[in-house]
mmCIF file of N, CA, C and O in Angstrom:
data_model
loop_
_atom_site.group_PDB
_atom_site.id
_atom_site.type_symbol
_atom_site.label_atom_id
_atom_site.label_comp_id
_atom_site.label_asym_id
_atom_site.label_seq_id
_atom_site.Cartn_x
_atom_site.Cartn_y
_atom_site.Cartn_z
ATOM 1 N N MET A 276 132.613 196.176 8.851
ATOM 2 C CA MET A 276 132.594 194.749 9.132
ATOM 3 C C MET A 276 131.401 194.392 10.020
ATOM 4 O O MET A 276 131.099 195.169 10.929
ATOM 5 N N GLY A 277 130.910 193.236 9.783
ATOM 6 C CA GLY A 277 129.791 192.772 10.581
ATOM 7 C C GLY A 277 130.211 192.059 11.855
ATOM 8 O O GLY A 277 131.313 191.571 11.985
ATOM 9 N N LYS A 278 129.298 192.005 12.740
ATOM 10 C CA LYS A 278 129.584 191.347 14.036
ATOM 11 C C LYS A 278 129.240 189.877 13.888
ATOM 12 O O LYS A 278 128.296 189.489 13.239
ATOM 13 N N ARG A 279 130.057 189.005 14.505
ATOM 14 C CA ARG A 279 129.807 187.553 14.446
ATOM 15 C C ARG A 279 128.594 187.209 15.285
ATOM 16 O O ARG A 279 128.379 187.802 16.350
ATOM 17 N N LYS A 280 127.877 186.240 14.822
ATOM 18 C CA LYS A 280 126.720 185.804 15.624
ATOM 19 C C LYS A 280 127.237 184.928 16.762
ATOM 20 O O LYS A 280 128.059 184.037 16.557
ATOM 21 N N SER A 281 126.722 185.214 17.929
ATOM 22 C CA SER A 281 127.127 184.379 19.051
ATOM 23 C C SER A 281 126.269 183.144 19.136
ATOM 24 O O SER A 281 125.054 183.188 18.918
ATOM 25 N N ARG A 282 126.892 182.044 19.451
ATOM 26 C CA ARG A 282 126.192 180.774 19.610
ATOM 27 C C ARG A 282 125.570 180.757 21.022
ATOM 28 O O ARG A 282 126.172 181.075 22.001
ATOM 29 N N THR A 283 124.306 180.300 21.080
ATOM 30 C CA THR A 283 123.703 180.146 22.363
ATOM 31 C C THR A 283 124.139 178.812 22.951
ATOM 32 O O THR A 283 124.087 177.811 22.285
ATOM 33 N N LYS A 284 124.502 178.848 24.192
ATOM 34 C CA LYS A 284 124.980 177.621 24.851
ATOM 35 C C LYS A 284 123.771 176.823 25.253
ATOM 36 O O LYS A 284 122.779 177.416 25.715
ATOM 37 N N PRO A 285 123.826 175.515 25.129
ATOM 38 C CA PRO A 285 122.674 174.735 25.545
ATOM 39 C C PRO A 285 122.489 174.789 27.078
ATOM 40 O O PRO A 285 123.491 174.850 27.805
ATOM 41 N N VAL A 286 121.259 174.775 27.498
ATOM 42 C CA VAL A 286 120.958 174.884 28.908
ATOM 43 C C VAL A 286 121.334 173.499 29.525
ATOM 44 O O VAL A 286 120.873 172.470 29.050
ATOM 45 N N PRO A 287 122.128 173.558 30.636
ATOM 46 C CA PRO A 287 122.500 172.283 31.275
ATOM 47 C C PRO A 287 121.244 171.629 31.906
ATOM 48 O O PRO A 287 120.429 172.309 32.506
ATOM 49 N N LYS A 288 121.172 170.336 31.804
ATOM 50 C CA LYS A 288 120.066 169.598 32.388
ATOM 51 C C LYS A 288 120.256 169.507 33.912
ATOM 52 O O LYS A 288 121.335 169.236 34.370
ATOM 53 N N LYS A 289 119.189 169.803 34.616
ATOM 54 C CA LYS A 289 119.258 169.695 36.049
ATOM 55 C C LYS A 289 119.076 168.253 36.441
ATOM 56 O O LYS A 289 118.124 167.574 36.019
ATOM 57 N N THR A 290 120.004 167.760 37.231
ATOM 58 C CA THR A 290 119.902 166.390 37.677
ATOM 59 C C THR A 290 119.035 166.331 38.926
ATOM 60 O O THR A 290 119.203 167.170 39.849
ATOM 61 N N MET A 291 118.092 165.406 38.953
ATOM 62 C CA MET A 291 117.279 165.232 40.119
ATOM 63 C C MET A 291 118.088 164.498 41.205
ATOM 64 O O MET A 291 118.764 163.547 40.909
ATOM 65 N N PRO A 292 117.960 164.986 42.439
ATOM 66 C CA PRO A 292 118.680 164.270 43.520
ATOM 67 C C PRO A 292 118.094 162.929 43.720
ATOM 68 O O PRO A 292 116.855 162.720 43.712
ATOM 69 N N LYS A 293 118.925 161.916 43.953
ATOM 70 C CA LYS A 293 118.481 160.565 44.175
ATOM 71 C C LYS A 293 117.935 160.470 45.595
ATOM 72 O O LYS A 293 118.565 160.933 46.517
ATOM 73 N N LEU A 294 116.764 159.850 45.725
ATOM 74 C CA LEU A 294 116.168 159.649 47.028
ATOM 75 C C LEU A 294 116.748 158.417 47.688
ATOM 76 O O LEU A 294 117.130 157.435 46.994
ATOM 77 N N ASP A 295 116.753 158.405 48.984
ATOM 78 C CA ASP A 295 117.317 157.272 49.728
ATOM 79 C C ASP A 295 116.427 156.033 49.579
ATOM 80 O O ASP A 295 115.227 156.150 49.384
ATOM 81 N N THR A 296 117.027 154.897 49.691
ATOM 82 C CA THR A 296 116.281 153.630 49.709
ATOM 83 C C THR A 296 116.571 152.905 51.031
ATOM 84 O O THR A 296 115.929 151.852 51.270
ATOM 85 N N VAL A 297 117.466 153.415 51.834
ATOM 86 C CA VAL A 297 117.804 152.805 53.132
ATOM 87 C C VAL A 297 117.526 153.839 54.226
ATOM 88 O O VAL A 297 117.921 154.985 54.109
ATOM 89 N N PHE A 298 116.826 153.429 55.334
ATOM 90 C CA PHE A 298 116.396 154.333 56.338
ATOM 91 C C PHE A 298 116.676 153.811 57.735
ATOM 92 O O PHE A 298 117.143 152.648 57.887
ATOM 93 N N THR A 299 116.334 154.601 58.796
ATOM 94 C CA THR A 299 116.452 154.195 60.159
ATOM 95 C C THR A 299 115.219 153.501 60.625
ATOM 96 O O THR A 299 114.074 153.942 60.317
ATOM 97 N N CYS A 300 115.345 152.441 61.348
ATOM 98 C CA CYS A 300 114.209 151.668 61.844
ATOM 99 C C CYS A 300 113.465 152.422 62.969
ATOM 100 O O CYS A 300 114.156 152.880 63.936
ATOM 101 N N PRO A 301 112.161 152.519 62.910
ATOM 102 C CA PRO A 301 111.439 153.190 64.001
ATOM 103 C C PRO A 301 111.341 152.387 65.267
ATOM 104 O O PRO A 301 110.995 152.891 66.322
ATOM 105 N N PHE A 302 111.631 151.093 65.224
ATOM 106 C CA PHE A 302 111.496 150.237 66.428
ATOM 107 C C PHE A 302 112.841 150.114 67.156
ATOM 108 O O PHE A 302 112.924 150.257 68.329
ATOM 109 N N CYS A 303 113.901 149.752 66.405
ATOM 110 C CA CYS A 303 115.205 149.549 67.073
ATOM 111 C C CYS A 303 116.156 150.712 66.926
ATOM 112 O O CYS A 303 117.234 150.741 67.496
ATOM 113 N N CYS A 304 115.744 151.725 66.124
ATOM 114 C CA CYS A 304 116.532 152.974 65.946
ATOM 115 C C CYS A 304 117.938 152.695 65.391
ATOM 116 O O CYS A 304 118.856 153.473 65.628
ATOM 117 N N HIS A 305 118.082 151.590 64.658
ATOM 118 C CA HIS A 305 119.366 151.276 64.067
ATOM 119 C C HIS A 305 119.421 151.969 62.717
ATOM 120 O O HIS A 305 118.562 151.843 61.905
ATOM 121 N N GLY A 306 120.488 152.735 62.492
ATOM 122 C CA GLY A 306 120.596 153.501 61.257
ATOM 123 C C GLY A 306 120.884 152.622 60.064
ATOM 124 O O GLY A 306 121.594 151.637 60.174
ATOM 125 N N SER A 307 120.289 152.953 58.949
ATOM 126 C CA SER A 307 120.528 152.261 57.644
ATOM 127 C C SER A 307 120.217 150.773 57.732
ATOM 128 O O SER A 307 120.879 149.977 57.090
ATOM 129 N N SER A 308 119.176 150.374 58.495
ATOM 130 C CA SER A 308 118.860 148.992 58.547
ATOM 131 C C SER A 308 117.550 148.683 57.843
ATOM 132 O O SER A 308 117.229 147.506 57.620
ATOM 133 N N VAL A 309 116.776 149.670 57.473
ATOM 134 C CA VAL A 309 115.480 149.458 56.798
ATOM 135 C C VAL A 309 115.710 149.701 55.313
ATOM 136 O O VAL A 309 116.135 150.736 54.834
ATOM 137 N N GLU A 310 115.358 148.678 54.531
ATOM 138 C CA GLU A 310 115.449 148.699 53.101
ATOM 139 C C GLU A 310 114.074 148.659 52.541
ATOM 140 O O GLU A 310 113.234 147.823 52.934
ATOM 141 N N CYS A 311 113.737 149.508 51.560
ATOM 142 C CA CYS A 311 112.409 149.556 50.964
ATOM 143 C C CYS A 311 112.513 148.966 49.583
ATOM 144 O O CYS A 311 113.387 149.369 48.783
ATOM 145 N N ARG A 312 111.636 148.041 49.280
ATOM 146 C CA ARG A 312 111.550 147.446 47.967
ATOM 147 C C ARG A 312 110.193 147.626 47.382
ATOM 148 O O ARG A 312 109.186 147.618 48.095
ATOM 149 N N ILE A 313 110.133 147.709 46.060
ATOM 150 C CA ILE A 313 108.856 147.852 45.391
ATOM 151 C C ILE A 313 108.748 146.775 44.313
ATOM 152 O O ILE A 313 109.619 146.662 43.404
ATOM 153 N N ASP A 314 107.718 145.916 44.440
ATOM 154 C CA ASP A 314 107.435 144.847 43.478
ATOM 155 C C ASP A 314 106.352 145.384 42.539
ATOM 156 O O ASP A 314 105.170 145.337 42.877
ATOM 157 N N MET A 315 106.741 145.883 41.398
ATOM 158 C CA MET A 315 105.759 146.460 40.443
ATOM 159 C C MET A 315 104.889 145.395 39.805
ATOM 160 O O MET A 315 103.784 145.699 39.363
ATOM 161 N N LYS A 316 105.350 144.171 39.769
ATOM 162 C CA LYS A 316 104.549 143.101 39.161
ATOM 163 C C LYS A 316 103.306 142.834 40.035
ATOM 164 O O LYS A 316 102.222 142.658 39.488
ATOM 165 N N ASN A 317 103.486 142.761 41.342
ATOM 166 C CA ASN A 317 102.383 142.489 42.267
ATOM 167 C C ASN A 317 101.856 143.756 42.917
ATOM 168 O O ASN A 317 100.923 143.697 43.745
ATOM 169 N N LEU A 318 102.448 144.902 42.610
ATOM 170 C CA LEU A 318 102.064 146.211 43.173
ATOM 171 C C LEU A 318 102.095 146.212 44.699
ATOM 172 O O LEU A 318 101.156 146.630 45.404
ATOM 173 N N ILE A 319 103.210 145.759 45.211
ATOM 174 C CA ILE A 319 103.442 145.685 46.654
ATOM 175 C C ILE A 319 104.737 146.467 47.021
ATOM 176 O O ILE A 319 105.763 146.239 46.401
ATOM 177 N N GLY A 320 104.634 147.364 48.019
ATOM 178 C CA GLY A 320 105.795 148.019 48.537
ATOM 179 C C GLY A 320 106.103 147.464 49.913
ATOM 180 O O GLY A 320 105.179 147.222 50.706
ATOM 181 N N GLU A 321 107.330 147.205 50.178
ATOM 182 C CA GLU A 321 107.719 146.523 51.394
ATOM 183 C C GLU A 321 108.926 147.216 52.016
ATOM 184 O O GLU A 321 109.902 147.569 51.354
ATOM 185 N N ALA A 322 108.875 147.446 53.382
ATOM 186 C CA ALA A 322 109.957 147.979 54.138
ATOM 187 C C ALA A 322 110.362 146.902 55.176
ATOM 188 O O ALA A 322 109.516 146.431 55.918
ATOM 189 N N ILE A 323 111.618 146.550 55.176
ATOM 190 C CA ILE A 323 112.149 145.498 56.092
ATOM 191 C C ILE A 323 113.340 145.988 56.858
ATOM 192 O O ILE A 323 114.263 146.543 56.291
ATOM 193 N N CYS A 324 113.303 145.773 58.176
ATOM 194 C CA CYS A 324 114.466 146.048 59.001
ATOM 195 C C CYS A 324 115.280 144.777 59.161
ATOM 196 O O CYS A 324 114.762 143.737 59.594
ATOM 197 N N TYR A 325 116.525 144.828 58.777
ATOM 198 C CA TYR A 325 117.407 143.605 58.850
ATOM 199 C C TYR A 325 117.947 143.399 60.248
ATOM 200 O O TYR A 325 118.497 142.382 60.550
ATOM 201 N N ASN A 326 117.819 144.377 61.138
ATOM 202 C CA ASN A 326 118.305 144.269 62.460
ATOM 203 C C ASN A 326 117.295 143.595 63.399
ATOM 204 O O ASN A 326 117.595 142.569 64.077
ATOM 205 N N CYS A 327 116.049 144.095 63.425
ATOM 206 C CA CYS A 327 115.018 143.539 64.341
ATOM 207 C C CYS A 327 113.948 142.780 63.635
ATOM 208 O O CYS A 327 112.983 142.298 64.302
ATOM 209 N N ARG A 328 114.053 142.580 62.359
ATOM 210 C CA ARG A 328 113.131 141.806 61.543
ATOM 211 C C ARG A 328 111.711 142.359 61.473
ATOM 212 O O ARG A 328 110.771 141.592 61.201
ATOM 213 N N GLU A 329 111.529 143.645 61.723
ATOM 214 C CA GLU A 329 110.227 144.226 61.555
ATOM 215 C C GLU A 329 109.949 144.403 60.072
ATOM 216 O O GLU A 329 110.902 144.631 59.304
ATOM 217 N N ARG A 330 108.666 144.411 59.716
ATOM 218 C CA ARG A 330 108.304 144.440 58.282
ATOM 219 C C ARG A 330 106.979 145.234 58.136
ATOM 220 O O ARG A 330 106.133 145.150 58.976
ATOM 221 N N PHE A 331 106.913 145.964 57.016
ATOM 222 C CA PHE A 331 105.672 146.705 56.749
ATOM 223 C C PHE A 331 105.433 146.564 55.247
ATOM 224 O O PHE A 331 106.345 146.744 54.388
ATOM 225 N N CYS A 332 104.221 146.195 54.856
ATOM 226 C CA CYS A 332 103.813 146.076 53.478
ATOM 227 C C CYS A 332 102.648 146.999 53.180
ATOM 228 O O CYS A 332 101.796 147.261 54.039
ATOM 229 N N THR A 333 102.621 147.550 51.954
ATOM 230 C CA THR A 333 101.584 148.454 51.529
ATOM 231 C C THR A 333 101.392 148.310 50.024
ATOM 232 O O THR A 333 102.175 147.678 49.353
ATOM 233 N N ILE A 334 100.285 148.906 49.550
ATOM 234 C CA ILE A 334 100.005 148.872 48.120
ATOM 235 C C ILE A 334 100.841 149.932 47.409
ATOM 236 O O ILE A 334 100.966 151.080 47.893
ATOM 237 N N ALA A 335 101.440 149.550 46.326
ATOM 238 C CA ALA A 335 102.315 150.466 45.542
ATOM 239 C C ALA A 335 101.602 150.833 44.250
ATOM 240 O O ALA A 335 100.786 150.076 43.709
ATOM 241 N N THR A 336 101.904 152.011 43.745
ATOM 242 C CA THR A 336 101.496 152.480 42.458
ATOM 243 C C THR A 336 102.702 152.753 41.594
ATOM 244 O O THR A 336 103.829 152.717 42.107
ATOM 245 N N PRO A 337 102.525 152.978 40.318
ATOM 246 C CA PRO A 337 103.725 153.295 39.510
ATOM 247 C C PRO A 337 104.456 154.543 39.893
ATOM 248 O O PRO A 337 105.637 154.695 39.580
ATOM 249 N N LEU A 338 103.842 155.398 40.692
ATOM 250 C CA LEU A 338 104.524 156.634 41.128
ATOM 251 C C LEU A 338 105.152 156.486 42.529
ATOM 252 O O LEU A 338 105.783 157.417 42.989
ATOM 253 N N THR A 339 105.027 155.335 43.152
ATOM 254 C CA THR A 339 105.510 155.123 44.502
ATOM 255 C C THR A 339 107.015 155.042 44.531
ATOM 256 O O THR A 339 107.680 154.386 43.663
ATOM 257 N N GLU A 340 107.645 155.750 45.475
ATOM 258 C CA GLU A 340 109.063 155.741 45.673
ATOM 259 C C GLU A 340 109.346 155.095 47.054
ATOM 260 O O GLU A 340 108.451 155.020 47.900
ATOM 261 N N PRO A 341 110.558 154.637 47.309
ATOM 262 C CA PRO A 341 110.878 154.042 48.624
ATOM 263 C C PRO A 341 110.611 154.995 49.813
ATOM 264 O O PRO A 341 110.115 154.547 50.861
ATOM 265 N N ILE A 342 110.818 156.277 49.666
ATOM 266 C CA ILE A 342 110.528 157.179 50.748
ATOM 267 C C ILE A 342 109.041 157.253 51.077
ATOM 268 O O ILE A 342 108.651 157.437 52.219
ATOM 269 N N ASP A 343 108.210 156.967 50.061
ATOM 270 C CA ASP A 343 106.749 156.966 50.331
ATOM 271 C C ASP A 343 106.367 155.804 51.201
ATOM 272 O O ASP A 343 105.492 155.937 52.110
ATOM 273 N N ILE A 344 106.998 154.674 50.957
ATOM 274 C CA ILE A 344 106.700 153.490 51.799
ATOM 275 C C ILE A 344 107.197 153.682 53.207
ATOM 276 O O ILE A 344 106.425 153.396 54.134
ATOM 277 N N TYR A 345 108.377 154.216 53.377
ATOM 278 C CA TYR A 345 108.895 154.478 54.687
ATOM 279 C C TYR A 345 108.024 155.493 55.460
ATOM 280 O O TYR A 345 107.708 155.307 56.650
ATOM 281 N N SER A 346 107.624 156.532 54.789
ATOM 282 C CA SER A 346 106.781 157.579 55.399
ATOM 283 C C SER A 346 105.444 157.002 55.798
ATOM 284 O O SER A 346 104.911 157.352 56.862
ATOM 285 N N GLU A 347 104.883 156.184 54.990
ATOM 286 C CA GLU A 347 103.622 155.515 55.326
ATOM 287 C C GLU A 347 103.746 154.590 56.547
ATOM 288 O O GLU A 347 102.865 154.534 57.411
ATOM 289 N N TRP A 348 104.888 153.940 56.633
ATOM 290 C CA TRP A 348 105.176 153.088 57.827
ATOM 291 C C TRP A 348 105.236 153.915 59.103
ATOM 292 O O TRP A 348 104.628 153.604 60.141
ATOM 293 N N LEU A 349 105.941 155.059 59.025
ATOM 294 C CA LEU A 349 106.016 155.923 60.185
ATOM 295 C C LEU A 349 104.642 156.513 60.575
ATOM 296 O O LEU A 349 104.325 156.582 61.728
ATOM 297 N N ASP A 350 103.864 156.861 59.549
ATOM 298 C CA ASP A 350 102.507 157.369 59.835
ATOM 299 C C ASP A 350 101.653 156.324 60.493
ATOM 300 O O ASP A 350 100.887 156.634 61.425
ATOM 301 N N GLU A 351 101.768 155.079 60.045
ATOM 302 C CA GLU A 351 100.989 153.980 60.630
ATOM 303 C C GLU A 351 101.405 153.720 62.090
ATOM 304 O O GLU A 351 100.581 153.464 62.956
ATOM 305 N N CYS A 352 102.727 153.753 62.317
ATOM 306 C CA CYS A 352 103.202 153.543 63.728
ATOM 307 C C CYS A 352 102.648 154.677 64.622
ATOM 308 O O CYS A 352 102.245 154.434 65.758
ATOM 309 N N GLU A 353 102.681 155.887 64.155
ATOM 310 C CA GLU A 353 102.171 157.022 64.902
ATOM 311 C C GLU A 353 100.692 156.863 65.176
ATOM 312 O O GLU A 353 100.212 157.113 66.296
ATOM 313 N N HIS A 354 99.941 156.419 64.178
ATOM 314 C CA HIS A 354 98.505 156.213 64.349
ATOM 315 C C HIS A 354 98.200 155.153 65.373
ATOM 316 O O HIS A 354 97.316 155.352 66.219
ATOM 317 N N VAL A 355 98.930 154.064 65.374
ATOM 318 C CA VAL A 355 98.721 152.960 66.328
ATOM 319 C C VAL A 355 99.065 153.452 67.730
ATOM 320 O O VAL A 355 98.351 153.162 68.710
ATOM 321 N N ASN A 356 100.107 154.234 67.921
ATOM 322 C CA ASN A 356 100.477 154.769 69.199
ATOM 323 C C ASN A 356 99.448 155.717 69.723
ATOM 324 O O ASN A 356 99.125 155.683 70.961
ATOM 325 N N ASN A 357 98.886 156.539 68.875
ATOM 326 C CA ASN A 357 97.795 157.428 69.283
ATOM 327 C C ASN A 357 96.540 156.700 69.731
ATOM 328 O O ASN A 357 95.912 157.091 70.694
ATOM 329 N N LEU A 358 96.223 155.605 69.021
ATOM 330 C CA LEU A 358 95.086 154.805 69.416
ATOM 331 C C LEU A 358 95.284 154.126 70.748
ATOM 332 O O LEU A 358 94.405 154.095 71.583
ATOM 333 N N ARG A 359 96.540 153.689 71.007
ATOM 334 C CA ARG A 359 96.846 153.024 72.276
ATOM 335 C C ARG A 359 96.735 154.048 73.411
ATOM 336 O O ARG A 359 96.204 153.753 74.488
ATOM 337 N N ASP A 360 97.163 155.289 73.189
ATOM 338 C CA ASP A 360 97.109 156.322 74.215
ATOM 339 C C ASP A 360 95.638 156.658 74.486
ATOM 340 O O ASP A 360 95.241 156.914 75.611
ATOM 341 N N ALA A 361 94.835 156.708 73.443
ATOM 342 C CA ALA A 361 93.411 157.055 73.613
ATOM 343 C C ALA A 361 92.723 155.989 74.413
ATOM 344 O O ALA A 361 91.866 156.283 75.268
ATOM 345 N N ARG A 362 93.003 154.701 74.136
ATOM 346 C CA ARG A 362 92.372 153.648 74.869
ATOM 347 C C ARG A 362 92.795 153.670 76.364
ATOM 348 O O ARG A 362 91.971 153.440 77.254
ATOM 349 N N LYS A 363 94.031 154.001 76.602
ATOM 350 C CA LYS A 363 94.508 154.109 77.989
ATOM 351 C C LYS A 363 93.774 155.215 78.707
ATOM 352 O O LYS A 363 93.369 155.038 79.868
ATOM 353 N N ASN A 364 93.590 156.348 78.066
ATOM 354 C CA ASN A 364 92.884 157.475 78.657
ATOM 355 C C ASN A 364 91.401 157.131 78.952
ATOM 356 O O ASN A 364 90.886 157.533 79.985
ATOM 357 N N VAL A 365 90.782 156.397 78.080
ATOM 358 C CA VAL A 365 89.388 155.979 78.282
ATOM 359 C C VAL A 365 89.292 155.028 79.432
ATOM 360 O O VAL A 365 88.368 155.139 80.303
ATOM 361 N N LYS A 366 90.210 154.106 79.569
ATOM 362 C CA LYS A 366 90.207 153.150 80.707
ATOM 363 C C LYS A 366 90.370 153.883 82.005
ATOM 364 O O LYS A 366 89.737 153.604 82.987
ATOM 365 N N GLU A 367 91.297 154.882 82.025
ATOM 366 C CA GLU A 367 91.525 155.670 83.238
ATOM 367 C C GLU A 367 90.245 156.450 83.601
ATOM 368 O O GLU A 367 89.899 156.590 84.790
ATOM 369 N N LEU A 368 89.572 156.991 82.596
ATOM 370 C CA LEU A 368 88.379 157.768 82.816
ATOM 371 C C LEU A 368 87.273 156.894 83.440
ATOM 372 O O LEU A 368 86.606 157.309 84.420
ATOM 373 N N PHE A 369 87.074 155.684 82.939
ATOM 374 C CA PHE A 369 86.012 154.817 83.453
ATOM 375 C C PHE A 369 86.423 154.070 84.759
ATOM 376 O O PHE A 369 85.548 153.596 85.456
ATOM 377 N N SER A 370 87.680 154.003 85.037
ATOM 378 C CA SER A 370 88.090 153.341 86.265
ATOM 379 C C SER A 370 88.119 154.294 87.467
ATOM 380 O O SER A 370 88.340 153.930 88.600
ATOM 381 N N TYR A 371 87.812 155.569 87.242
ATOM 382 C CA TYR A 371 87.819 156.578 88.301
ATOM 383 C C TYR A 371 86.613 156.308 89.196
ATOM 384 O O TYR A 371 85.489 156.195 88.703
ATOM 385 N N LYS A 372 86.825 156.226 90.467
ATOM 386 C CA LYS A 372 85.766 155.966 91.416
ATOM 387 C C LYS A 372 85.368 157.223 92.125
ATOM 388 O O LYS A 372 86.235 157.959 92.599
ATOM 389 N N PHE A 373 84.071 157.430 92.211
ATOM 390 C CA PHE A 373 83.575 158.573 92.919
ATOM 391 C C PHE A 373 83.439 158.234 94.388
ATOM 392 O O PHE A 373 82.991 157.123 94.734
ATOM 393 N N ARG A 374 83.774 159.139 95.244
ATOM 394 C CA ARG A 374 83.716 158.885 96.679
ATOM 395 C C ARG A 374 82.578 159.628 97.279
ATOM 396 O O ARG A 374 82.132 160.640 97.021
#
C-alpha cells in the first residue's frame, strides 16, 4: 500500500502591529492628549494637544505615519532647547568680566 500525500498547511499571515495615533504631550506631559492627523490631499501632518492646545505641523509623504509626525515634533523641541542653551552659554561667556 502506498502512503497518503500530506497536505501542506498554508503559512499564516503575520499581522503587523498597529502603531499608536495618540501620544503624550511634550509640554504638559498629559498622557494620550496628542492626536496626530495626516491630510494626504494637502500633504500636511499635524500633531495637536487637546489639553494645552500646542500644535505642530510638518510636510507629509505617502509613507508618513502618525509616529513619524510625533517623533519629528520631539526632535524639533529638543533642537530648540539645545539652541536656547547654546545662546545662554554664549551670553555668559561674553558677559564675563576680567579683573
